CSV table of C-alpha atoms in Angstrom, one decimal:
chain,number,residue,atom,x,y,z
A,19,MET,CA,-18.7,98.6,19.8
A,20,LYS,CA,-16.0,99.1,22.3
A,21,THR,CA,-16.7,97.9,25.8
A,22,SER,CA,-14.8,96.7,28.9
A,23,PRO,CA,-13.5,93.3,28.1
A,24,VAL,CA,-15.3,90.1,29.0
A,25,HIS,CA,-13.1,87.5,30.8
A,26,ILE,CA,-13.0,83.9,29.8
A,27,VAL,CA,-11.7,82.0,32.8
A,28,LEU,CA,-10.3,78.5,32.4
A,29,VAL,CA,-10.0,76.7,35.7
A,30,GLU,CA,-7.2,74.1,35.4
A,31,PRO,CA,-7.5,73.5,31.7
A,32,GLU,CA,-6.1,70.2,30.5
A,33,ILE,CA,-6.1,70.2,26.7
A,34,PRO,CA,-3.7,72.6,24.9
A,35,PRO,CA,-5.6,73.0,21.6
A,36,ASN,CA,-8.7,74.0,23.5
A,37,THR,CA,-6.8,76.7,25.4
A,38,GLY,CA,-5.1,77.8,22.2
A,39,SER,CA,-8.4,78.1,20.4
A,40,ILE,CA,-9.9,80.1,23.3
A,41,ALA,CA,-6.9,82.4,23.3
A,42,ARG,CA,-7.5,83.1,19.6
A,43,LEU,CA,-11.2,83.8,20.4
A,44,CYS,CA,-10.2,86.2,23.2
A,45,GLY,CA,-7.8,88.0,20.9
A,46,ALA,CA,-10.4,88.4,18.2
A,47,THR,CA,-13.0,89.8,20.6
A,48,ASP,CA,-10.6,91.9,22.9
A,49,SER,CA,-11.6,89.6,25.7
A,50,VAL,CA,-9.3,88.6,28.6
A,51,LEU,CA,-8.1,85.0,29.0
A,52,ASP,CA,-7.7,84.2,32.7
A,53,LEU,CA,-5.8,80.9,33.2
A,54,VAL,CA,-6.2,79.4,36.7
A,55,HIS,CA,-3.3,77.1,37.6
A,56,PRO,CA,-2.3,74.3,37.8
A,57,LEU,CA,-2.5,73.9,34.0
A,58,GLY,CA,-2.5,70.4,32.6
A,59,PHE,CA,0.2,71.4,30.1
A,60,SER,CA,3.1,73.8,29.6
A,61,THR,CA,2.4,77.1,28.0
A,62,ASP,CA,5.3,76.2,25.7
A,63,ASP,CA,3.3,73.3,24.4
A,64,LYS,CA,3.4,73.1,20.5
A,65,HIS,CA,-0.3,72.2,20.3
A,66,LEU,CA,-1.2,75.2,22.4
A,67,LYS,CA,0.9,77.5,20.2
A,68,ARG,CA,-0.4,76.0,17.0
A,69,ALA,CA,-4.0,76.5,18.0
A,70,GLY,CA,-3.3,80.1,18.8
A,71,LEU,CA,-1.3,80.6,15.5
A,72,ASP,CA,0.6,83.8,15.5
A,73,TYR,CA,-2.0,85.7,17.5
A,74,TRP,CA,-0.4,85.3,20.9
A,75,PRO,CA,1.0,88.8,21.1
A,76,HIS,CA,-2.6,90.1,20.6
A,77,VAL,CA,-4.1,88.2,23.5
A,78,ASN,CA,-4.5,89.6,27.0
A,79,ILE,CA,-3.7,86.6,29.2
A,80,ARG,CA,-3.6,86.7,33.0
A,81,HIS,CA,-2.3,83.8,35.1
A,82,TRP,CA,-3.6,83.0,38.5
A,83,GLN,CA,-1.9,80.7,41.0
A,84,ASN,CA,-5.1,79.1,42.0
A,85,PHE,CA,-8.9,79.7,42.0
A,86,ASP,CA,-9.0,81.3,45.5
A,87,THR,CA,-6.5,83.9,44.3
A,88,PHE,CA,-8.7,84.6,41.3
A,89,LEU,CA,-11.8,84.9,43.5
A,90,ASP,CA,-10.1,87.3,45.9
A,91,GLN,CA,-9.5,89.7,43.1
A,92,HIS,CA,-13.0,89.7,41.5
A,93,ASP,CA,-16.5,90.8,42.4
A,94,GLU,CA,-18.6,87.6,42.8
A,95,ARG,CA,-21.6,89.4,41.3
A,96,ARG,CA,-19.6,89.5,38.0
A,97,LEU,CA,-19.0,85.7,37.9
A,98,PHE,CA,-20.9,83.3,35.7
A,99,PHE,CA,-20.2,79.6,36.1
A,100,LEU,CA,-20.8,77.3,33.1
A,101,THR,CA,-21.6,73.7,33.9
A,102,THR,CA,-23.7,70.8,32.6
A,103,LYS,CA,-24.9,70.3,36.2
A,104,THR,CA,-27.7,72.9,36.1
A,105,GLU,CA,-30.9,73.5,34.1
A,106,ARG,CA,-30.6,77.3,33.8
A,107,PRO,CA,-29.7,78.3,30.2
A,108,TYR,CA,-26.8,80.7,29.6
A,109,TYR,CA,-29.0,83.1,27.6
A,110,GLU,CA,-31.1,83.9,30.7
A,111,ALA,CA,-28.0,85.5,32.3
A,112,ALA,CA,-27.8,89.3,32.1
A,113,PHE,CA,-24.2,89.9,31.0
A,114,ARG,CA,-22.4,93.2,31.4
A,115,PRO,CA,-18.9,94.5,30.4
A,116,GLY,CA,-16.2,93.1,32.7
A,117,ASP,CA,-18.1,89.9,33.5
A,118,CYS,CA,-16.2,86.6,34.0
A,119,LEU,CA,-17.4,83.5,32.2
A,120,ILE,CA,-15.9,80.6,34.2
A,121,PHE,CA,-15.3,77.1,32.7
A,122,GLY,CA,-13.9,74.1,34.4
A,123,ARG,CA,-11.5,71.3,33.3
A,124,GLU,CA,-12.4,69.4,30.2
A,125,THR,CA,-12.7,66.0,32.0
A,126,LYS,CA,-14.4,67.1,35.3
A,127,GLY,CA,-15.8,70.6,34.9
A,128,LEU,CA,-15.9,72.9,37.9
A,129,PRO,CA,-15.5,71.4,41.4
A,130,GLU,CA,-18.8,70.5,43.1
A,131,GLU,CA,-18.1,72.7,46.1
A,132,ILE,CA,-17.7,75.8,43.8
A,133,LEU,CA,-21.0,74.9,42.0
A,134,ALA,CA,-22.8,74.5,45.3
A,135,LEU,CA,-21.4,77.8,46.7
A,136,TYR,CA,-22.4,79.7,43.5
A,137,SER,CA,-25.5,77.7,42.5
A,138,ASP,CA,-27.4,81.0,41.8
A,139,ARG,CA,-24.7,81.9,39.3
A,140,CYS,CA,-24.5,78.6,37.4
A,141,TYR,CA,-25.6,78.3,33.7
A,142,THR,CA,-25.6,75.7,31.0
A,143,ILE,CA,-25.7,75.4,27.3
A,144,PRO,CA,-28.9,73.4,26.6
A,145,MET,CA,-28.5,70.2,24.4
A,146,THR,CA,-31.4,68.2,23.1
A,147,ASN,CA,-29.6,64.8,22.6
A,148,PRO,CA,-29.4,63.0,26.0
A,149,HIS,CA,-26.5,60.8,24.6
A,150,ILE,CA,-24.1,63.8,24.4
A,151,ARG,CA,-22.7,64.8,27.8
A,152,SER,CA,-21.1,68.1,26.9
A,153,LEU,CA,-19.7,70.3,24.2
A,154,ASN,CA,-16.1,71.0,23.5
A,155,LEU,CA,-14.6,73.6,25.8
A,156,ALA,CA,-13.6,76.0,23.1
A,157,MET,CA,-17.0,75.7,21.4
A,158,SER,CA,-18.7,76.4,24.7
A,159,ALA,CA,-16.6,79.4,25.4
A,160,GLY,CA,-17.4,80.8,22.0
A,161,ILE,CA,-21.2,80.3,22.3
A,162,VAL,CA,-21.4,82.0,25.7
A,163,LEU,CA,-19.0,84.8,24.9
A,164,TYR,CA,-20.8,85.8,21.8
A,165,GLU,CA,-24.1,85.8,23.7
A,166,ALA,CA,-22.5,88.2,26.2
A,167,LEU,CA,-21.2,90.4,23.4
A,168,ARG,CA,-24.6,90.4,21.7
A,169,GLN,CA,-26.2,91.6,24.9
A,170,MET,CA,-23.6,94.3,25.4
A,171,GLN,CA,-24.2,95.5,21.8
A,172,SER,CA,-27.9,95.8,22.6
A,173,ILE,CA,-27.0,97.8,25.7
A,174,SER,CA,-24.6,100.1,24.0
A,175,THR,CA,-27.0,100.9,21.1
A,176,CYS,CA,-30.1,101.3,23.1
A,177,SER,CA,-31.1,105.0,23.2
A,178,THR,CA,-33.9,104.5,25.7
A,179,CYS,CA,-32.1,102.2,28.2
């Protein structure tokens, strides 16, 4: 299966090992990692590099000065916002090659004004334990990315679609 890449978009990530793990995930799946600044760490951070191991040369990373700059360059119909502040599960989204899976900061998520503006494009990962507020960012990115890739595999192998 070779499709146009999916984008994992991290808006102002704060924790280097999460970003490093997501970079490794992107490298393994030929997905693009979009990093929206400001970052809460230096890209030279040893924890970031350790989480990505020696895979950094195999990761397509794009840096964006801010979220507005990112939005200006992407079709909003291809944007999917992941948040705990909605009830719509991620597996109800219809993913296509080139889509952007957008995640906010580990401590605050995506800004409320962005969620309000794109409320029809917000999705969540359902959790059954009400005492758990959210999942780890890298785990969340992996869950949603692999659902998107699963859907694209179905599209690319469907002879009657």
